[in-house]
Amino acid sequence: MSIELTITTPEGVCLQDEVEFVEAPAAAGDIGVLPGHSPMLSPLRLGQVVATVDGNVQRFAISGGFVEIHPDTMLILADTAESVEDIDVSRAQAAKERAERRLEENSPGLDIPRATSALARAINRLETAGEACHSVQ
Ligand code: ATP
């Protein structure tokens, strides 16, 4: 038994594949989805989607969105989604440093929620790419 997992963003389809198990950051907490799951609709938080096929794991950084689950399909509509291979680590590191600098300087007019979200997206990308420990001083 398998689930047809689709991960799509406004930029296009990021993954469409038959998988055995999916972990996703649902708003109320992380969920694990096996074939035969009850129908469910939920918002998603920033985090990682992890899909398992033949014991191999594929990881994606997502910046929130929605998930629709049926017994044999799972549709993730994400604001942004990148596979580990597609994550540009230098870009995420630069985004992290930029957001940290902005928050540290705290200049008048700084959009704190925007800078905080940018920092969280960058850290999530670095963690998904396995670079988190290199980013901590
Ligand atoms: P940046 O400041 O580097 O643009 P951001 O967090 O503001 O980062 P987003 O608005 O989340 O970027 O994403 C805009 C687009 O750029 C999306 O298509 C997203 O998938 C892509 N993207 C952002 N950062 C990266 C990255 N480090 N590696 C690969 N793609 C990225």
PDB file of C-alpha atoms and ligand atoms in Angstrom:
ATOM      1  CA  MET A   1       0.000   0.000   0.000  1.00  0.00           C
ATOM      2  CA  SER A   2       1.196   3.514  -0.756  1.00  0.00           C
ATOM      3  CA  ILE A   3       0.077   7.138  -0.750  1.00  0.00           C
ATOM      4  CA  GLU A   4       0.368   9.458  -3.738  1.00  0.00           C
ATOM      5  CA  LEU A   5       2.089  12.490  -2.229  1.00  0.00           C
ATOM      6  CA  THR A   6       1.970  15.813  -4.063  1.00  0.00           C
ATOM      7  CA  ILE A   7       3.867  18.834  -2.776  1.00  0.00           C
ATOM      8  CA  THR A   8       3.014  21.960  -4.710  1.00  0.00           C
ATOM      9  CA  THR A   9       3.732  25.683  -4.338  1.00  0.00           C
ATOM     10  CA  PRO A  10       2.596  28.765  -6.284  1.00  0.00           C
ATOM     11  CA  GLU A  11       5.711  28.160  -8.410  1.00  0.00           C
ATOM     12  CA  GLY A  12       4.744  24.622  -9.424  1.00  0.00           C
ATOM     13  CA  VAL A  13       4.826  20.983  -8.408  1.00  0.00           C
ATOM     14  CA  CYS A  14       7.799  20.138  -6.227  1.00  0.00           C
ATOM     15  CA  LEU A  15       7.088  16.386  -5.810  1.00  0.00           C
ATOM     16  CA  GLN A  16       4.543  13.883  -7.052  1.00  0.00           C
ATOM     17  CA  ASP A  17       5.362  10.328  -6.035  1.00  0.00           C
ATOM     18  CA  GLU A  18       4.088   7.141  -4.444  1.00  0.00           C
ATOM     19  CA  VAL A  19       5.415   7.025  -0.887  1.00  0.00           C
ATOM     20  CA  GLU A  20       4.963   4.780   2.147  1.00  0.00           C
ATOM     21  CA  PHE A  21       4.973   7.244   5.016  1.00  0.00           C
ATOM     22  CA  VAL A  22       4.897  11.033   5.391  1.00  0.00           C
ATOM     23  CA  GLU A  23       5.657  13.254   8.371  1.00  0.00           C
ATOM     24  CA  ALA A  24       4.385  16.818   8.183  1.00  0.00           C
ATOM     25  CA  PRO A  25       4.271  19.849  10.527  1.00  0.00           C
ATOM     26  CA  ALA A  26       0.503  20.270  11.002  1.00  0.00           C
ATOM     27  CA  ALA A  27      -0.639  23.360  12.909  1.00  0.00           C
ATOM     28  CA  ALA A  28      -1.709  21.342  15.959  1.00  0.00           C
ATOM     29  CA  GLY A  29       1.488  19.249  15.998  1.00  0.00           C
ATOM     30  CA  ASP A  30       3.564  16.970  13.791  1.00  0.00           C
ATOM     31  CA  ILE A  31       1.597  14.211  12.059  1.00  0.00           C
ATOM     32  CA  GLY A  32       2.637  10.849  10.623  1.00  0.00           C
ATOM     33  CA  VAL A  33       0.566   9.641   7.683  1.00  0.00           C
ATOM     34  CA  LEU A  34       0.319   6.026   6.504  1.00  0.00           C
ATOM     35  CA  PRO A  35      -1.842   4.684   3.652  1.00  0.00           C
ATOM     36  CA  GLY A  36      -5.479   4.408   4.753  1.00  0.00           C
ATOM     37  CA  HIS A  37      -5.397   7.612   6.840  1.00  0.00           C
ATOM     38  CA  SER A  38      -8.791   9.181   7.605  1.00  0.00           C
ATOM     39  CA  PRO A  39      -9.677  12.228   5.527  1.00  0.00           C
ATOM     40  CA  MET A  40      -8.278  15.388   7.103  1.00  0.00           C
ATOM     41  CA  LEU A  41      -7.624  19.036   6.242  1.00  0.00           C
ATOM     42  CA  SER A  42      -5.184  21.120   8.269  1.00  0.00           C
ATOM     43  CA  PRO A  43      -3.005  24.209   8.098  1.00  0.00           C
ATOM     44  CA  LEU A  44       0.740  23.532   8.160  1.00  0.00           C
ATOM     45  CA  ARG A  45       3.471  25.306  10.132  1.00  0.00           C
ATOM     46  CA  LEU A  46       6.964  26.114   8.952  1.00  0.00           C
ATOM     47  CA  GLY A  47       9.012  22.913   9.176  1.00  0.00           C
ATOM     48  CA  GLN A  48      10.034  19.758   7.375  1.00  0.00           C
ATOM     49  CA  VAL A  49       8.035  17.288   5.318  1.00  0.00           C
ATOM     50  CA  VAL A  50       9.708  13.876   5.387  1.00  0.00           C
ATOM     51  CA  ALA A  51       8.614  11.247   2.861  1.00  0.00           C
ATOM     52  CA  THR A  52       9.772   7.631   3.071  1.00  0.00           C
ATOM     53  CA  VAL A  53       9.978   5.364   0.009  1.00  0.00           C
ATOM     54  CA  ASP A  54      11.616   1.911   0.174  1.00  0.00           C
ATOM     55  CA  GLY A  55      13.248   2.914   3.442  1.00  0.00           C
ATOM     56  CA  ASN A  56      14.799   5.996   1.785  1.00  0.00           C
ATOM     57  CA  VAL A  57      13.967   9.381   3.231  1.00  0.00           C
ATOM     58  CA  GLN A  58      13.320  12.545   1.199  1.00  0.00           C
ATOM     59  CA  ARG A  59      13.251  15.793   3.134  1.00  0.00           C
ATOM     60  CA  PHE A  60      11.650  19.123   2.178  1.00  0.00           C
ATOM     61  CA  ALA A  61      11.753  22.507   3.900  1.00  0.00           C
ATOM     62  CA  ILE A  62       8.319  24.140   3.764  1.00  0.00           C
ATOM     63  CA  SER A  63       7.202  27.580   4.971  1.00  0.00           C
ATOM     64  CA  GLY A  64       3.659  26.657   5.987  1.00  0.00           C
ATOM     65  CA  GLY A  65       0.540  26.012   3.926  1.00  0.00           C
ATOM     66  CA  PHE A  66      -2.244  23.443   3.968  1.00  0.00           C
ATOM     67  CA  VAL A  67      -2.520  19.675   3.777  1.00  0.00           C
ATOM     68  CA  GLU A  68      -5.415  17.612   2.484  1.00  0.00           C
ATOM     69  CA  ILE A  69      -5.314  13.913   3.314  1.00  0.00           C
ATOM     70  CA  HIS A  70      -7.366  11.038   1.872  1.00  0.00           C
ATOM     71  CA  PRO A  71      -6.759   7.302   2.381  1.00  0.00           C
ATOM     72  CA  ASP A  72      -4.543   7.031  -0.719  1.00  0.00           C
ATOM     73  CA  THR A  73      -3.572  10.650  -1.512  1.00  0.00           C
ATOM     74  CA  MET A  74      -1.935  13.527   0.347  1.00  0.00           C
ATOM     75  CA  LEU A  75      -1.786  17.031  -1.097  1.00  0.00           C
ATOM     76  CA  ILE A  76       0.525  19.612   0.438  1.00  0.00           C
ATOM     77  CA  LEU A  77      -0.050  23.184  -0.735  1.00  0.00           C
ATOM     78  CA  ALA A  78       3.001  24.986   0.589  1.00  0.00           C
ATOM     79  CA  ASP A  79       3.933  28.675   0.536  1.00  0.00           C
ATOM     80  CA  THR A  80       7.467  27.568  -0.412  1.00  0.00           C
ATOM     81  CA  ALA A  81       9.012  24.088  -0.605  1.00  0.00           C
ATOM     82  CA  GLU A  82      12.563  22.986  -1.364  1.00  0.00           C
ATOM     83  CA  SER A  83      14.076  19.508  -1.388  1.00  0.00           C
ATOM     84  CA  VAL A  84      17.435  19.132   0.371  1.00  0.00           C
ATOM     85  CA  GLU A  85      19.155  19.182  -3.062  1.00  0.00           C
ATOM     86  CA  ASP A  86      17.412  22.449  -3.996  1.00  0.00           C
ATOM     87  CA  ILE A  87      18.318  24.341  -0.847  1.00  0.00           C
ATOM     88  CA  ASP A  88      20.956  26.988  -1.513  1.00  0.00           C
ATOM     89  CA  VAL A  89      22.839  26.850   1.789  1.00  0.00           C
ATOM     90  CA  SER A  90      24.843  30.075   1.222  1.00  0.00           C
ATOM     91  CA  ARG A  91      21.630  31.940   0.416  1.00  0.00           C
ATOM     92  CA  ALA A  92      19.940  30.624   3.574  1.00  0.00           C
ATOM     93  CA  GLN A  93      23.024  31.481   5.656  1.00  0.00           C
ATOM     94  CA  ALA A  94      23.020  35.024   4.212  1.00  0.00           C
ATOM     95  CA  ALA A  95      19.265  35.370   4.918  1.00  0.00           C
ATOM     96  CA  LYS A  96      19.828  34.167   8.489  1.00  0.00           C
ATOM     97  CA  GLU A  97      22.664  36.661   9.089  1.00  0.00           C
ATOM     98  CA  ARG A  98      20.648  39.512   7.517  1.00  0.00           C
ATOM     99  CA  ALA A  99      17.626  38.804   9.735  1.00  0.00           C
ATOM    100  CA  GLU A 100      19.789  38.418  12.853  1.00  0.00           C
ATOM    101  CA  ARG A 101      21.535  41.728  12.109  1.00  0.00           C
ATOM    102  CA  ARG A 102      18.199  43.516  11.603  1.00  0.00           C
ATOM    103  CA  LEU A 103      16.818  42.146  14.862  1.00  0.00           C
ATOM    104  CA  GLU A 104      20.004  43.028  16.740  1.00  0.00           C
ATOM    105  CA  GLU A 105      20.117  46.604  15.365  1.00  0.00           C
ATOM    106  CA  ASN A 106      16.366  46.995  15.996  1.00  0.00           C
ATOM    107  CA  SER A 107      16.302  50.236  13.948  1.00  0.00           C
ATOM    108  CA  PRO A 108      13.174  52.434  14.102  1.00  0.00           C
ATOM    109  CA  GLY A 109      10.568  51.107  11.682  1.00  0.00           C
ATOM    110  CA  LEU A 110      11.897  47.553  11.748  1.00  0.00           C
ATOM    111  CA  ASP A 111       9.142  45.090  10.899  1.00  0.00           C
ATOM    112  CA  ILE A 112       9.931  42.662  13.715  1.00  0.00           C
ATOM    113  CA  PRO A 113       7.442  39.917  12.712  1.00  0.00           C
ATOM    114  CA  ARG A 114       8.839  40.026   9.152  1.00  0.00           C
ATOM    115  CA  ALA A 115      12.449  39.750  10.313  1.00  0.00           C
ATOM    116  CA  THR A 116      11.528  36.992  12.786  1.00  0.00           C
ATOM    117  CA  SER A 117       9.755  35.008  10.049  1.00  0.00           C
ATOM    118  CA  ALA A 118      12.701  35.453   7.674  1.00  0.00           C
ATOM    119  CA  LEU A 119      15.044  34.174  10.400  1.00  0.00           C
ATOM    120  CA  ALA A 120      12.804  31.146  11.051  1.00  0.00           C
ATOM    121  CA  ARG A 121      12.636  30.308   7.317  1.00  0.00           C
ATOM    122  CA  ALA A 122      16.420  30.520   7.000  1.00  0.00           C
ATOM    123  CA  ILE A 123      17.032  28.341  10.079  1.00  0.00           C
ATOM    124  CA  ASN A 124      14.497  25.794   8.812  1.00  0.00           C
ATOM    125  CA  ARG A 125      16.301  25.602   5.451  1.00  0.00           C
ATOM    126  CA  LEU A 126      19.676  25.184   7.145  1.00  0.00           C
ATOM    127  CA  GLU A 127      18.308  22.498   9.467  1.00  0.00           C
ATOM    128  CA  THR A 128      16.666  20.665   6.573  1.00  0.00           C
ATOM    129  CA  ALA A 129      19.918  20.778   4.615  1.00  0.00           C
ATOM    130  CA  GLY A 130      21.747  19.480   7.684  1.00  0.00           C
ATOM    131  CA  GLU A 131      23.740  22.651   8.146  1.00  0.00           C
ATOM    132  CA  ALA A 132      22.246  23.791  11.443  1.00  0.00           C
ATOM    133  CA  CYS A 133      25.266  22.925  13.572  1.00  0.00           C
ATOM    134  CA  HIS A 134      27.592  24.881  11.263  1.00  0.00           C
ATOM    135  CA  SER A 135      25.392  27.953  11.696  1.00  0.00           C
ATOM    136  CA  VAL A 136      25.630  27.968  15.495  1.00  0.00           C
ATOM    137  CA  GLN A 137      28.694  29.834  16.786  1.00  0.00           C
TER     138      GLN A 137
HETATM  139  P1  ATP B   1      15.653  35.202   0.665  1.00  0.00           P
HETATM  140  O1  ATP B   1      15.795  36.435   1.543  1.00  0.00           O
HETATM  141  O2  ATP B   1      16.963  34.491   0.479  1.00  0.00           O
HETATM  142  O3  ATP B   1      14.885  35.448  -0.624  1.00  0.00           O
HETATM  143  P2  ATP B   1      13.226  34.254   1.878  1.00  0.00           P
HETATM  144  O4  ATP B   1      13.009  33.417   3.102  1.00  0.00           O
HETATM  145  O5  ATP B   1      12.745  35.663   1.967  1.00  0.00           O
HETATM  146  O6  ATP B   1      14.783  34.154   1.517  1.00  0.00           O
HETATM  147  P3  ATP B   1      11.026  33.125   0.482  1.00  0.00           P
HETATM  148  O7  ATP B   1      10.179  34.354   0.315  1.00  0.00           O
HETATM  149  O8  ATP B   1      10.659  32.159   1.561  1.00  0.00           O
HETATM  150  O9  ATP B   1      12.574  33.559   0.616  1.00  0.00           O
HETATM  151  O10 ATP B   1      11.089  32.311  -0.895  1.00  0.00           O
HETATM  152  C1  ATP B   1      11.105  32.960  -2.159  1.00  0.00           C
HETATM  153  C2  ATP B   1      11.502  31.903  -3.200  1.00  0.00           C
HETATM  154  O11 ATP B   1      12.912  31.612  -3.061  1.00  0.00           O
HETATM  155  C3  ATP B   1      10.800  30.556  -3.054  1.00  0.00           C
HETATM  156  O12 ATP B   1      10.656  30.016  -4.343  1.00  0.00           O
HETATM  157  C4  ATP B   1      11.771  29.708  -2.265  1.00  0.00           C
HETATM  158  O13 ATP B   1      11.587  28.321  -2.549  1.00  0.00           O
HETATM  159  C5  ATP B   1      13.109  30.226  -2.773  1.00  0.00           C
HETATM  160  N1  ATP B   1      14.167  30.169  -1.778  1.00  0.00           N
HETATM  161  C6  ATP B   1      14.353  31.003  -0.730  1.00  0.00           C
HETATM  162  N2  ATP B   1      15.487  30.715  -0.063  1.00  0.00           N
HETATM  163  C7  ATP B   1      16.027  29.636  -0.692  1.00  0.00           C
HETATM  164  C8  ATP B   1      17.201  28.845  -0.479  1.00  0.00           C
HETATM  165  N3  ATP B   1      18.035  29.095   0.523  1.00  0.00           N
HETATM  166  N4  ATP B   1      17.450  27.844  -1.334  1.00  0.00           N
HETATM  167  C9  ATP B   1      16.608  27.589  -2.365  1.00  0.00           C
HETATM  168  N5  ATP B   1      15.491  28.277  -2.620  1.00  0.00           N
HETATM  169  C10 ATP B   1      15.195  29.293  -1.801  1.00  0.00           C
END
